[in-house]
């Protein structure tokens, strides 16, 4: 949606999700403010929205406005390119910090597990523990899980604090990519160093060359993508299991009027996994029954929902714009939160009901919320206290205020790259070869990753869903993560039967291999699984020798946050074409920085970042890119190739 259209306020649909529309009607009737209504009350600052305001010192803020703004200078002499580049890298530093610090917490938990200091957790995937030990060159023979957990966690935590050495995980990229990073000087050092470097150089009077700032931006984001975030994914798999497909249901209809309903919202599985355990405890369930409830329903919101959806089958209640709507059902006894994408508006909505909003992270509290600090060494005990608090609140529910939309869809989630290999090649011959073969023969034209957020300045789910639908119809395999994965699930796109809605080529491959045309790959931190998949595709052969040659596109149709910008940047640095939709570029005021993000990065990295507000434009640009990459590989003419079927695999 264009900014112009947005300025007109209410003249666009708030959501294409019928459950959201039903709840918004209730919000209107009750006069309860939500993100959907506040977005019309708070108009975006037009100068800040395009990255043309500099407030990093107190001689300003300096605003760059008017036709000649690119020729103007701030009090210090900075031009608009410098200002926009500094604004962009500082946003990415926020996003990268969130993702990488999430990884640090998971690594610290693994260390505690290994040392026997977090008795409620254990190593659930010892094979992955040994795989990760291999990345760090840690010998595994004769070591038990706990000893190895200590060694792996210690090595991993060391990555955050490295001074001049490069991150070990950078070696997981295709060889050619590593050489390119080396040549361009962007191979990432320790994560903490890269963020401090970025904040330091963008202090007033520091780095004042847009290109030079953007080079550091890529290096910092690579440190988060191939470092902190990828470690978050790997160590989560070690502690809670590498995902395999699980069935569940998605949307607000998963809440149960007869149960104590608990929503878990945020990002780190350290908390959500324990809440799942606590809510399944026999004694706790009996306690809920003693209070008159039929049982306990646990449901997730945002990315932590993805984590427990794909590992435990816990139903997702919705993406980030559903967080307030879930409370509006009046049927939620308690929402327990940790970090990121948990909005202050929740407390205002909860006040109208009996709902407790509980914050648990040392890093995050919301004024007016109930505080129960979470500590890994007493994890299950604290999780049980939180669940009991929800049960005790059940009797305070006002039946007259309860309205749960009867809307939910069946979903299958949890396609880790390990599982995709297994699904395509079987236990002993797991391989991406069948996928590559079918991309080469044109049955599958290419792949897109649809990732990231909701944003109330776009119609909720509209861009995501139209893109998913059109891509599969055009034989493009779709991978989804984060809030985009929720959208795909809510709208019925995460089932194997979806192959019937795919184009003839993709449909045939899906039917033969059992692979759904839309694969739920995980949470937002798990976008690193997509880097691994792309690297596997490259290493399997036949589709070029680096990520920028693969016919693939990364898309965030409804982005809202700094994390999304950081993901975009590490994907571009890895060679991907990335398109963001909904709101336009946050630094569009500067033609020079826009040029760096597009033609400049394409020349340097073979990938680029574009902002296209409407989904139709995103779709066309993506298909054109896929065609261009197929042509470059010489695979644009249709070829007939034999599909791998079960007999081939057995052979
Ligand atoms: Ni990621 Fe967006 Fe938040 Fe997850 Fe959802 S909003 S950048 S998808 S929950 S992090």
Short mmCIF file of N, CA and C in Angstrom, two decimals, residues 185-325:
data_model
loop_
_atom_site.label_atom_id
_atom_site.label_comp_id
_atom_site.label_asym_id
_atom_site.label_seq_id
_atom_site.Cartn_x
_atom_site.Cartn_y
_atom_site.Cartn_z
N UNK A 185 36.58 -7.49 2.64
CA UNK A 185 36.86 -7.12 4.05
C UNK A 185 35.62 -7.13 4.92
N UNK A 186 34.66 -7.98 4.63
CA UNK A 186 33.44 -7.99 5.46
C UNK A 186 33.23 -9.32 6.19
N UNK A 187 34.26 -10.18 6.20
CA UNK A 187 34.11 -11.41 6.99
C UNK A 187 33.93 -10.98 8.44
N UNK A 188 32.86 -11.45 9.09
CA UNK A 188 32.55 -10.89 10.41
C UNK A 188 33.49 -11.35 11.52
N UNK A 189 33.81 -10.37 12.39
CA UNK A 189 34.54 -10.69 13.64
C UNK A 189 33.49 -10.98 14.71
N UNK A 190 33.91 -10.96 15.97
CA UNK A 190 32.97 -11.24 17.05
C UNK A 190 31.75 -10.34 16.96
N UNK A 191 30.61 -10.87 17.31
CA UNK A 191 29.38 -10.12 17.13
C UNK A 191 29.38 -8.82 17.95
N UNK A 192 29.76 -8.93 19.22
CA UNK A 192 29.72 -7.73 20.07
C UNK A 192 30.62 -6.63 19.50
N UNK A 193 31.76 -7.04 18.98
CA UNK A 193 32.67 -6.06 18.41
C UNK A 193 32.04 -5.34 17.21
N UNK A 194 31.36 -6.12 16.36
CA UNK A 194 30.78 -5.51 15.16
C UNK A 194 29.70 -4.48 15.51
N UNK A 195 28.90 -4.76 16.53
CA UNK A 195 27.85 -3.80 16.90
C UNK A 195 28.47 -2.56 17.54
N UNK A 196 29.43 -2.77 18.43
CA UNK A 196 30.07 -1.60 19.07
C UNK A 196 30.77 -0.76 18.01
N UNK A 197 31.43 -1.42 17.08
CA UNK A 197 32.10 -0.71 15.97
C UNK A 197 31.08 0.15 15.22
N UNK A 198 29.91 -0.43 14.94
CA UNK A 198 28.89 0.30 14.16
C UNK A 198 28.35 1.49 14.94
N UNK A 199 28.12 1.29 16.24
CA UNK A 199 27.60 2.41 17.04
C UNK A 199 28.68 3.48 17.20
N UNK A 200 29.92 3.06 17.39
CA UNK A 200 31.03 4.00 17.55
C UNK A 200 31.19 4.86 16.30
N UNK A 201 31.27 4.19 15.16
CA UNK A 201 31.58 4.95 13.94
C UNK A 201 30.44 5.89 13.55
N UNK A 202 29.22 5.65 14.08
CA UNK A 202 28.11 6.53 13.72
C UNK A 202 27.84 7.57 14.80
N UNK A 203 28.71 7.67 15.79
CA UNK A 203 28.66 8.83 16.69
C UNK A 203 28.99 10.06 15.85
N UNK A 204 28.50 11.21 16.27
CA UNK A 204 28.78 12.43 15.51
C UNK A 204 30.28 12.57 15.25
N UNK A 205 30.61 12.92 14.02
CA UNK A 205 32.01 13.15 13.70
C UNK A 205 32.82 11.89 13.50
N UNK A 206 32.17 10.77 13.25
CA UNK A 206 32.90 9.53 12.98
C UNK A 206 32.92 9.22 11.50
N UNK A 207 32.40 8.07 11.14
CA UNK A 207 32.40 7.63 9.74
C UNK A 207 31.39 8.47 8.94
N UNK A 208 31.87 9.16 7.93
CA UNK A 208 30.98 10.06 7.21
C UNK A 208 31.06 9.84 5.71
N UNK A 209 31.03 8.56 5.35
CA UNK A 209 31.01 8.17 3.94
C UNK A 209 29.99 7.04 3.84
N UNK A 210 28.93 7.27 3.08
CA UNK A 210 27.80 6.33 3.08
C UNK A 210 28.24 4.92 2.69
N UNK A 211 29.10 4.82 1.68
CA UNK A 211 29.55 3.49 1.24
C UNK A 211 30.33 2.78 2.36
N UNK A 212 31.19 3.54 2.99
CA UNK A 212 32.03 2.99 4.06
C UNK A 212 31.16 2.52 5.23
N UNK A 213 30.10 3.28 5.53
CA UNK A 213 29.18 2.90 6.60
C UNK A 213 28.42 1.63 6.21
N UNK A 214 27.98 1.58 4.95
CA UNK A 214 27.20 0.41 4.51
C UNK A 214 28.06 -0.86 4.46
N UNK A 215 29.35 -0.73 4.17
CA UNK A 215 30.23 -1.91 4.20
C UNK A 215 30.25 -2.51 5.61
N UNK A 216 30.37 -1.62 6.61
CA UNK A 216 30.35 -2.11 8.00
C UNK A 216 28.99 -2.70 8.33
N UNK A 217 27.94 -2.11 7.77
CA UNK A 217 26.59 -2.60 8.04
C UNK A 217 26.47 -4.07 7.60
N UNK A 218 27.00 -4.36 6.43
CA UNK A 218 26.95 -5.74 5.94
C UNK A 218 27.75 -6.65 6.86
N UNK A 219 28.96 -6.21 7.24
CA UNK A 219 29.79 -7.06 8.10
C UNK A 219 29.09 -7.35 9.43
N UNK A 220 28.48 -6.31 10.01
CA UNK A 220 27.78 -6.51 11.29
C UNK A 220 26.60 -7.48 11.12
N UNK A 221 25.84 -7.30 10.04
CA UNK A 221 24.66 -8.15 9.87
C UNK A 221 25.09 -9.59 9.56
N UNK A 222 26.19 -9.77 8.82
CA UNK A 222 26.69 -11.13 8.59
C UNK A 222 27.08 -11.78 9.92
N UNK A 223 27.60 -10.95 10.85
CA UNK A 223 27.96 -11.49 12.17
C UNK A 223 26.74 -12.01 12.89
N UNK A 224 25.61 -11.37 12.66
CA UNK A 224 24.39 -11.84 13.31
C UNK A 224 23.80 -13.02 12.54
N UNK A 225 23.76 -12.90 11.21
CA UNK A 225 23.12 -13.96 10.42
C UNK A 225 23.87 -15.28 10.48
N UNK A 226 25.15 -15.23 10.07
CA UNK A 226 25.95 -16.46 10.04
C UNK A 226 26.56 -16.77 11.39
N UNK A 227 26.39 -15.84 12.35
CA UNK A 227 26.95 -16.07 13.69
C UNK A 227 25.85 -16.27 14.70
N UNK A 228 25.48 -15.16 15.37
CA UNK A 228 24.56 -15.24 16.50
C UNK A 228 23.24 -15.94 16.20
N UNK A 229 22.62 -15.60 15.07
CA UNK A 229 21.30 -16.18 14.78
C UNK A 229 21.42 -17.65 14.42
N UNK A 230 22.45 -17.98 13.61
CA UNK A 230 22.60 -19.37 13.20
C UNK A 230 22.93 -20.25 14.42
N UNK A 231 23.71 -19.69 15.34
CA UNK A 231 23.97 -20.43 16.59
C UNK A 231 22.71 -20.56 17.42
N UNK A 232 21.85 -19.53 17.40
CA UNK A 232 20.58 -19.62 18.14
C UNK A 232 19.78 -20.81 17.61
N UNK A 233 19.72 -20.91 16.30
CA UNK A 233 18.97 -22.02 15.69
C UNK A 233 19.60 -23.36 16.04
N UNK A 234 20.89 -23.48 15.84
CA UNK A 234 21.56 -24.77 16.06
C UNK A 234 21.45 -25.22 17.51
N UNK A 235 21.69 -24.29 18.43
CA UNK A 235 21.69 -24.69 19.85
C UNK A 235 20.26 -24.95 20.32
N UNK A 236 19.29 -24.22 19.76
CA UNK A 236 17.89 -24.54 20.08
C UNK A 236 17.57 -25.97 19.64
N UNK A 237 18.06 -26.35 18.49
CA UNK A 237 17.84 -27.73 18.03
C UNK A 237 18.49 -28.74 18.98
N UNK A 238 19.70 -28.40 19.45
CA UNK A 238 20.39 -29.30 20.39
C UNK A 238 19.55 -29.47 21.65
N UNK A 239 19.04 -28.37 22.17
CA UNK A 239 18.33 -28.42 23.46
C UNK A 239 16.89 -28.91 23.35
N UNK A 240 16.23 -28.59 22.26
CA UNK A 240 14.80 -28.90 22.20
C UNK A 240 14.43 -29.78 21.01
N UNK A 241 15.42 -30.19 20.25
CA UNK A 241 15.15 -31.12 19.15
C UNK A 241 15.11 -30.41 17.81
N UNK A 242 15.69 -31.05 16.79
CA UNK A 242 15.64 -30.52 15.42
C UNK A 242 14.24 -30.77 14.88
N UNK A 243 13.58 -29.71 14.38
CA UNK A 243 12.19 -29.87 13.98
C UNK A 243 11.96 -30.90 12.88
N UNK A 244 10.86 -31.60 13.02
CA UNK A 244 10.31 -32.49 12.00
C UNK A 244 8.84 -32.11 11.91
N UNK A 245 8.21 -32.39 10.77
CA UNK A 245 6.83 -31.91 10.62
C UNK A 245 5.88 -32.42 11.70
N UNK A 246 5.10 -31.50 12.24
CA UNK A 246 4.07 -31.82 13.24
C UNK A 246 2.78 -31.16 12.79
N UNK A 247 1.67 -31.79 13.12
CA UNK A 247 0.39 -31.16 12.75
C UNK A 247 -0.14 -30.35 13.93
N UNK A 248 -0.87 -29.32 13.59
CA UNK A 248 -1.52 -28.50 14.61
C UNK A 248 -2.64 -27.70 13.94
N UNK A 249 -3.08 -26.66 14.63
CA UNK A 249 -4.10 -25.78 14.05
C UNK A 249 -3.67 -24.34 14.32
N UNK A 250 -4.13 -23.43 13.45
CA UNK A 250 -3.69 -22.04 13.59
C UNK A 250 -4.86 -21.07 13.57
N UNK A 251 -4.76 -20.05 14.37
CA UNK A 251 -5.62 -18.87 14.46
C UNK A 251 -6.36 -18.83 15.81
N UNK A 252 -7.05 -17.74 16.04
CA UNK A 252 -7.63 -17.49 17.37
C UNK A 252 -8.62 -18.57 17.79
N UNK A 253 -9.17 -19.28 16.82
CA UNK A 253 -10.10 -20.36 17.13
C UNK A 253 -9.48 -21.52 17.89
N UNK A 254 -8.17 -21.51 18.08
CA UNK A 254 -7.54 -22.59 18.87
C UNK A 254 -7.80 -22.38 20.38
N UNK A 255 -8.18 -21.17 20.77
CA UNK A 255 -8.51 -20.96 22.19
C UNK A 255 -9.78 -21.74 22.52
N UNK A 256 -9.86 -22.24 23.74
CA UNK A 256 -10.98 -23.11 24.10
C UNK A 256 -11.75 -22.51 25.27
N UNK A 257 -13.02 -22.27 25.03
CA UNK A 257 -13.83 -21.56 26.03
C UNK A 257 -13.92 -22.33 27.35
N UNK A 258 -13.76 -23.65 27.29
CA UNK A 258 -13.90 -24.45 28.52
C UNK A 258 -12.58 -24.60 29.29
N UNK A 259 -11.49 -24.21 28.67
CA UNK A 259 -10.17 -24.40 29.28
C UNK A 259 -9.63 -23.12 29.90
N UNK A 260 -8.64 -23.29 30.74
CA UNK A 260 -7.79 -22.16 31.11
C UNK A 260 -6.92 -21.89 29.87
N UNK A 261 -7.00 -20.68 29.35
CA UNK A 261 -6.22 -20.35 28.15
C UNK A 261 -4.99 -19.52 28.52
N UNK A 262 -3.85 -20.00 28.06
CA UNK A 262 -2.59 -19.29 28.31
C UNK A 262 -1.95 -19.01 26.96
N UNK A 263 -1.54 -17.77 26.78
CA UNK A 263 -0.83 -17.40 25.54
C UNK A 263 0.64 -17.17 25.88
N UNK A 264 1.50 -17.77 25.09
CA UNK A 264 2.93 -17.52 25.26
C UNK A 264 3.39 -16.69 24.07
N UNK A 265 4.07 -15.59 24.39
CA UNK A 265 4.36 -14.58 23.36
C UNK A 265 5.79 -14.08 23.53
N UNK A 266 6.50 -13.99 22.44
CA UNK A 266 7.87 -13.51 22.48
C UNK A 266 8.75 -14.34 21.56
N UNK A 267 9.95 -14.67 22.04
CA UNK A 267 10.90 -15.27 21.10
C UNK A 267 11.74 -16.45 21.56
N UNK A 268 12.16 -16.47 22.82
CA UNK A 268 13.17 -17.47 23.18
C UNK A 268 12.52 -18.76 23.70
N UNK A 269 12.85 -19.91 23.10
CA UNK A 269 12.25 -21.16 23.57
C UNK A 269 12.66 -21.54 25.00
N UNK A 270 13.67 -20.86 25.55
CA UNK A 270 14.09 -21.13 26.93
C UNK A 270 12.87 -21.03 27.87
N UNK A 271 12.03 -20.03 27.65
CA UNK A 271 10.82 -19.87 28.45
C UNK A 271 9.68 -20.74 27.92
N UNK A 272 9.42 -20.63 26.61
CA UNK A 272 8.19 -21.25 26.09
C UNK A 272 8.20 -22.77 26.25
N UNK A 273 9.38 -23.40 26.08
CA UNK A 273 9.45 -24.85 26.24
C UNK A 273 9.04 -25.26 27.66
N UNK A 274 9.47 -24.45 28.64
CA UNK A 274 9.14 -24.79 30.04
C UNK A 274 7.65 -24.59 30.32
N UNK A 275 7.07 -23.57 29.70
CA UNK A 275 5.63 -23.33 29.90
C UNK A 275 4.85 -24.52 29.29
N UNK A 276 5.34 -25.05 28.16
CA UNK A 276 4.69 -26.23 27.57
C UNK A 276 4.78 -27.39 28.56
N UNK A 277 5.98 -27.62 29.10
CA UNK A 277 6.14 -28.73 30.07
C UNK A 277 5.20 -28.53 31.27
N UNK A 278 5.19 -27.32 31.78
CA UNK A 278 4.37 -27.06 32.98
C UNK A 278 2.89 -27.28 32.69
N UNK A 279 2.45 -26.84 31.51
CA UNK A 279 1.01 -26.93 31.21
C UNK A 279 0.59 -28.37 30.92
N UNK A 280 1.58 -29.26 30.70
CA UNK A 280 1.25 -30.67 30.44
C UNK A 280 1.43 -31.53 31.69
N UNK A 281 1.85 -30.91 32.77
CA UNK A 281 2.09 -31.64 34.02
C UNK A 281 0.73 -32.13 34.58
N UNK A 282 0.70 -33.42 34.94
CA UNK A 282 -0.56 -34.02 35.39
C UNK A 282 -1.18 -33.28 36.59
N UNK A 283 -0.31 -32.98 37.56
CA UNK A 283 -0.80 -32.29 38.75
C UNK A 283 -1.40 -30.92 38.43
N UNK A 284 -0.73 -30.24 37.50
CA UNK A 284 -1.20 -28.90 37.11
C UNK A 284 -2.55 -29.01 36.39
N UNK A 285 -2.67 -30.02 35.54
CA UNK A 285 -3.95 -30.19 34.83
C UNK A 285 -5.06 -30.50 35.85
N UNK A 286 -4.73 -31.33 36.81
CA UNK A 286 -5.72 -31.64 37.86
C UNK A 286 -6.11 -30.36 38.62
N UNK A 287 -5.12 -29.54 38.86
CA UNK A 287 -5.39 -28.28 39.57
C UNK A 287 -6.36 -27.42 38.75
N UNK A 288 -6.15 -27.38 37.42
CA UNK A 288 -7.05 -26.61 36.55
C UNK A 288 -8.47 -27.18 36.65
N UNK A 289 -8.55 -28.50 36.67
CA UNK A 289 -9.88 -29.13 36.74
C UNK A 289 -10.54 -28.83 38.08
N UNK A 290 -9.72 -28.78 39.13
CA UNK A 290 -10.28 -28.50 40.46
C UNK A 290 -10.90 -27.10 40.52
N UNK A 291 -10.49 -26.26 39.58
CA UNK A 291 -11.03 -24.89 39.54
C UNK A 291 -12.18 -24.77 38.55
N UNK A 292 -12.62 -25.91 38.03
CA UNK A 292 -13.80 -25.88 37.17
C UNK A 292 -13.52 -25.83 35.68
N UNK A 293 -12.23 -25.79 35.29
CA UNK A 293 -11.91 -25.77 33.86
C UNK A 293 -11.84 -27.21 33.33
N UNK A 294 -12.03 -27.36 32.02
CA UNK A 294 -11.93 -28.70 31.44
C UNK A 294 -10.46 -29.12 31.29
N UNK A 295 -9.59 -28.16 31.17
CA UNK A 295 -8.17 -28.45 31.01
C UNK A 295 -7.42 -27.16 30.76
N UNK A 296 -6.25 -27.28 30.13
CA UNK A 296 -5.44 -26.09 29.83
C UNK A 296 -5.17 -26.04 28.33
N UNK A 297 -5.44 -24.90 27.73
CA UNK A 297 -5.03 -24.70 26.34
C UNK A 297 -3.89 -23.69 26.32
N UNK A 298 -2.81 -24.12 25.73
CA UNK A 298 -1.68 -23.22 25.54
C UNK A 298 -1.61 -22.89 24.06
N UNK A 299 -1.44 -21.62 23.75
CA UNK A 299 -1.31 -21.22 22.34
C UNK A 299 -0.23 -20.15 22.25
N UNK A 300 0.35 -20.01 21.06
CA UNK A 300 1.47 -19.09 20.91
C UNK A 300 1.14 -17.91 20.02
N UNK A 301 1.89 -16.83 20.25
CA UNK A 301 1.83 -15.65 19.38
C UNK A 301 3.27 -15.33 18.96
N UNK A 302 3.44 -14.88 17.75
CA UNK A 302 4.72 -14.43 17.22
C UNK A 302 5.74 -15.58 17.14
N UNK A 303 7.02 -15.23 17.25
CA UNK A 303 8.03 -16.22 16.89
C UNK A 303 8.21 -17.33 17.90
N UNK A 304 7.99 -17.06 19.18
CA UNK A 304 8.12 -18.16 20.14
C UNK A 304 7.05 -19.21 19.84
N UNK A 305 5.94 -18.77 19.27
CA UNK A 305 4.89 -19.70 18.83
C UNK A 305 5.45 -20.65 17.77
N UNK A 306 6.22 -20.09 16.84
CA UNK A 306 6.82 -20.94 15.81
C UNK A 306 7.71 -22.01 16.43
N UNK A 307 8.45 -21.62 17.48
CA UNK A 307 9.39 -22.56 18.11
C UNK A 307 8.64 -23.75 18.72
N UNK A 308 7.54 -23.47 19.44
CA UNK A 308 6.85 -24.58 20.12
C UNK A 308 5.80 -25.23 19.22
N UNK A 309 5.45 -24.55 18.15
CA UNK A 309 4.54 -25.10 17.14
C UNK A 309 5.27 -26.22 16.41
N UNK A 310 6.53 -25.94 16.00
CA UNK A 310 7.24 -26.93 15.17
C UNK A 310 7.94 -28.01 16.00
N UNK A 311 8.11 -27.77 17.30
CA UNK A 311 8.77 -28.81 18.11
C UNK A 311 7.79 -29.56 19.01
N UNK A 312 6.68 -28.91 19.39
CA UNK A 312 5.77 -29.54 20.35
C UNK A 312 4.34 -29.63 19.84
N UNK A 313 4.06 -29.07 18.66
CA UNK A 313 2.70 -29.10 18.13
C UNK A 313 1.74 -28.15 18.85
N UNK A 314 2.27 -27.19 19.62
CA UNK A 314 1.41 -26.22 20.30
C UNK A 314 0.77 -25.31 19.25
N UNK A 315 -0.55 -25.12 19.29
CA UNK A 315 -1.18 -24.35 18.22
C UNK A 315 -0.82 -22.86 18.26
N UNK A 316 -0.54 -22.26 17.12
CA UNK A 316 -0.26 -20.83 17.05
C UNK A 316 -1.57 -20.04 16.98
N UNK A 317 -1.73 -19.05 17.86
CA UNK A 317 -2.95 -18.24 17.85
C UNK A 317 -2.85 -17.09 16.85
N UNK A 318 -1.62 -16.78 16.40
CA UNK A 318 -1.53 -15.73 15.39
C UNK A 318 -0.24 -14.96 15.40
N UNK A 319 -0.11 -14.10 14.39
CA UNK A 319 1.12 -13.32 14.23
C UNK A 319 1.06 -12.02 15.03
N UNK A 320 2.02 -11.14 14.80
CA UNK A 320 2.21 -10.04 15.76
C UNK A 320 0.97 -9.15 15.87
N UNK A 321 0.25 -8.94 14.79
CA UNK A 321 -0.95 -8.10 14.90
C UNK A 321 -2.10 -8.82 15.60
N UNK A 322 -1.93 -10.09 15.91
CA UNK A 322 -2.97 -10.82 16.66
C UNK A 322 -2.77 -10.71 18.17
N UNK A 323 -1.64 -10.11 18.62
CA UNK A 323 -1.37 -10.17 20.06
C UNK A 323 -2.45 -9.50 20.89
N UNK A 324 -2.91 -8.31 20.46
CA UNK A 324 -3.96 -7.64 21.22
C UNK A 324 -5.31 -8.31 20.98
N UNK A 325 -5.49 -8.82 19.76
CA UNK A 325 -6.78 -9.45 19.42
C UNK A 325 -7.02 -10.69 20.27
#
